[in-house]
Amino acid sequence: MRYVLMGILIGLPAISLYGARPFATDDAGTVSVAGYELEIGYDFGQDEGILGLSFKHGLTPKMDVGT
């Protein structure tokens, strides 16, 4: 009984988790192997804006790492 309760408590939060599709403006592709990508963006707010910077490096055909 204790293991069933533990399983329910651990598995319950996973019910509400799912992978959503990317937004239309998101870059869902990966960087080519050994390639680099630099993205600069600016989000306009009501009173001020935020400058965004992203730098990625391609590790494999399906994986990249970045900030």
PDB file of C-alpha atoms in Angstrom:
ATOM      1  CA  MET A   1       0.000   0.000   0.000  1.00  0.00           C
ATOM      2  CA  ARG A   2       2.839   2.364   0.832  1.00  0.00           C
ATOM      3  CA  TYR A   3       4.452   1.835  -2.590  1.00  0.00           C
ATOM      4  CA  VAL A   4       1.181   2.490  -4.387  1.00  0.00           C
ATOM      5  CA  LEU A   5       0.753   5.765  -2.518  1.00  0.00           C
ATOM      6  CA  MET A   6       4.347   6.775  -3.275  1.00  0.00           C
ATOM      7  CA  GLY A   7       3.801   5.951  -6.962  1.00  0.00           C
ATOM      8  CA  ILE A   8       0.680   8.086  -7.103  1.00  0.00           C
ATOM      9  CA  LEU A   9       2.388  11.020  -5.370  1.00  0.00           C
ATOM     10  CA  ILE A  10       5.374  10.831  -7.716  1.00  0.00           C
ATOM     11  CA  GLY A  11       3.347  10.262 -10.896  1.00  0.00           C
ATOM     12  CA  LEU A  12       0.569  12.764 -10.255  1.00  0.00           C
ATOM     13  CA  PRO A  13       2.544  15.911 -11.185  1.00  0.00           C
ATOM     14  CA  ALA A  14       3.649  14.273 -14.449  1.00  0.00           C
ATOM     15  CA  ILE A  15       0.033  14.178 -15.680  1.00  0.00           C
ATOM     16  CA  SER A  16      -0.030  17.947 -16.188  1.00  0.00           C
ATOM     17  CA  LEU A  17       3.364  18.104 -17.958  1.00  0.00           C
ATOM     18  CA  TYR A  18       3.623  18.026 -21.735  1.00  0.00           C
ATOM     19  CA  GLY A  19       5.844  19.375 -24.475  1.00  0.00           C
ATOM     20  CA  ALA A  20       4.157  22.271 -26.238  1.00  0.00           C
ATOM     21  CA  ARG A  21       4.786  23.301 -29.813  1.00  0.00           C
ATOM     22  CA  PRO A  22       7.137  26.249 -30.307  1.00  0.00           C
ATOM     23  CA  PHE A  23       5.718  29.680 -30.992  1.00  0.00           C
ATOM     24  CA  ALA A  24       5.715  30.949 -34.571  1.00  0.00           C
ATOM     25  CA  THR A  25       8.650  33.216 -33.736  1.00  0.00           C
ATOM     26  CA  ASP A  26      10.726  30.539 -31.974  1.00  0.00           C
ATOM     27  CA  ASP A  27      13.733  29.024 -33.715  1.00  0.00           C
ATOM     28  CA  ALA A  28      12.973  25.311 -33.406  1.00  0.00           C
ATOM     29  CA  GLY A  29      15.915  24.222 -35.574  1.00  0.00           C
ATOM     30  CA  THR A  30      19.359  23.273 -34.348  1.00  0.00           C
ATOM     31  CA  VAL A  31      22.720  24.739 -35.293  1.00  0.00           C
ATOM     32  CA  SER A  32      24.833  22.714 -37.737  1.00  0.00           C
ATOM     33  CA  VAL A  33      27.625  20.541 -36.293  1.00  0.00           C
ATOM     34  CA  ALA A  34      30.560  22.710 -35.130  1.00  0.00           C
ATOM     35  CA  GLY A  35      28.623  25.795 -36.255  1.00  0.00           C
ATOM     36  CA  TYR A  36      27.757  28.917 -34.298  1.00  0.00           C
ATOM     37  CA  GLU A  37      24.643  31.079 -34.158  1.00  0.00           C
ATOM     38  CA  LEU A  38      24.184  34.535 -32.664  1.00  0.00           C
ATOM     39  CA  GLU A  39      20.682  35.968 -32.240  1.00  0.00           C
ATOM     40  CA  ILE A  40      19.846  39.468 -31.099  1.00  0.00           C
ATOM     41  CA  GLY A  41      16.320  40.537 -30.232  1.00  0.00           C
ATOM     42  CA  TYR A  42      14.510  43.420 -28.619  1.00  0.00           C
ATOM     43  CA  ASP A  43      11.214  43.147 -26.741  1.00  0.00           C
ATOM     44  CA  PHE A  44       9.193  46.344 -26.621  1.00  0.00           C
ATOM     45  CA  GLY A  45       7.405  47.066 -23.362  1.00  0.00           C
ATOM     46  CA  GLN A  46       5.000  49.764 -22.362  1.00  0.00           C
ATOM     47  CA  ASP A  47       7.629  51.899 -20.621  1.00  0.00           C
ATOM     48  CA  GLU A  48      10.926  50.206 -21.457  1.00  0.00           C
ATOM     49  CA  GLY A  49      12.420  47.493 -23.652  1.00  0.00           C
ATOM     50  CA  ILE A  50      14.592  44.450 -23.044  1.00  0.00           C
ATOM     51  CA  LEU A  51      17.536  43.500 -25.226  1.00  0.00           C
ATOM     52  CA  GLY A  52      17.952  39.740 -25.702  1.00  0.00           C
ATOM     53  CA  LEU A  53      21.114  37.954 -26.797  1.00  0.00           C
ATOM     54  CA  SER A  54      21.494  34.255 -27.596  1.00  0.00           C
ATOM     55  CA  PHE A  55      24.655  32.386 -28.603  1.00  0.00           C
ATOM     56  CA  LYS A  56      24.618  28.697 -29.608  1.00  0.00           C
ATOM     57  CA  HIS A  57      27.172  26.084 -30.676  1.00  0.00           C
ATOM     58  CA  GLY A  58      26.210  22.919 -32.568  1.00  0.00           C
ATOM     59  CA  LEU A  59      27.370  19.655 -30.961  1.00  0.00           C
ATOM     60  CA  THR A  60      25.608  16.993 -33.050  1.00  0.00           C
ATOM     61  CA  PRO A  61      23.082  17.096 -35.915  1.00  0.00           C
ATOM     62  CA  LYS A  62      20.252  17.076 -33.343  1.00  0.00           C
ATOM     63  CA  MET A  63      21.815  18.928 -30.387  1.00  0.00           C
ATOM     64  CA  ASP A  64      23.239  22.348 -29.663  1.00  0.00           C
ATOM     65  CA  VAL A  65      24.216  24.167 -26.497  1.00  0.00           C
ATOM     66  CA  GLY A  66      23.870  27.849 -25.795  1.00  0.00           C
ATOM     67  CA  THR A  67      22.807  30.679 -23.562  1.00  0.00           C
TER      68      THR A  67
END
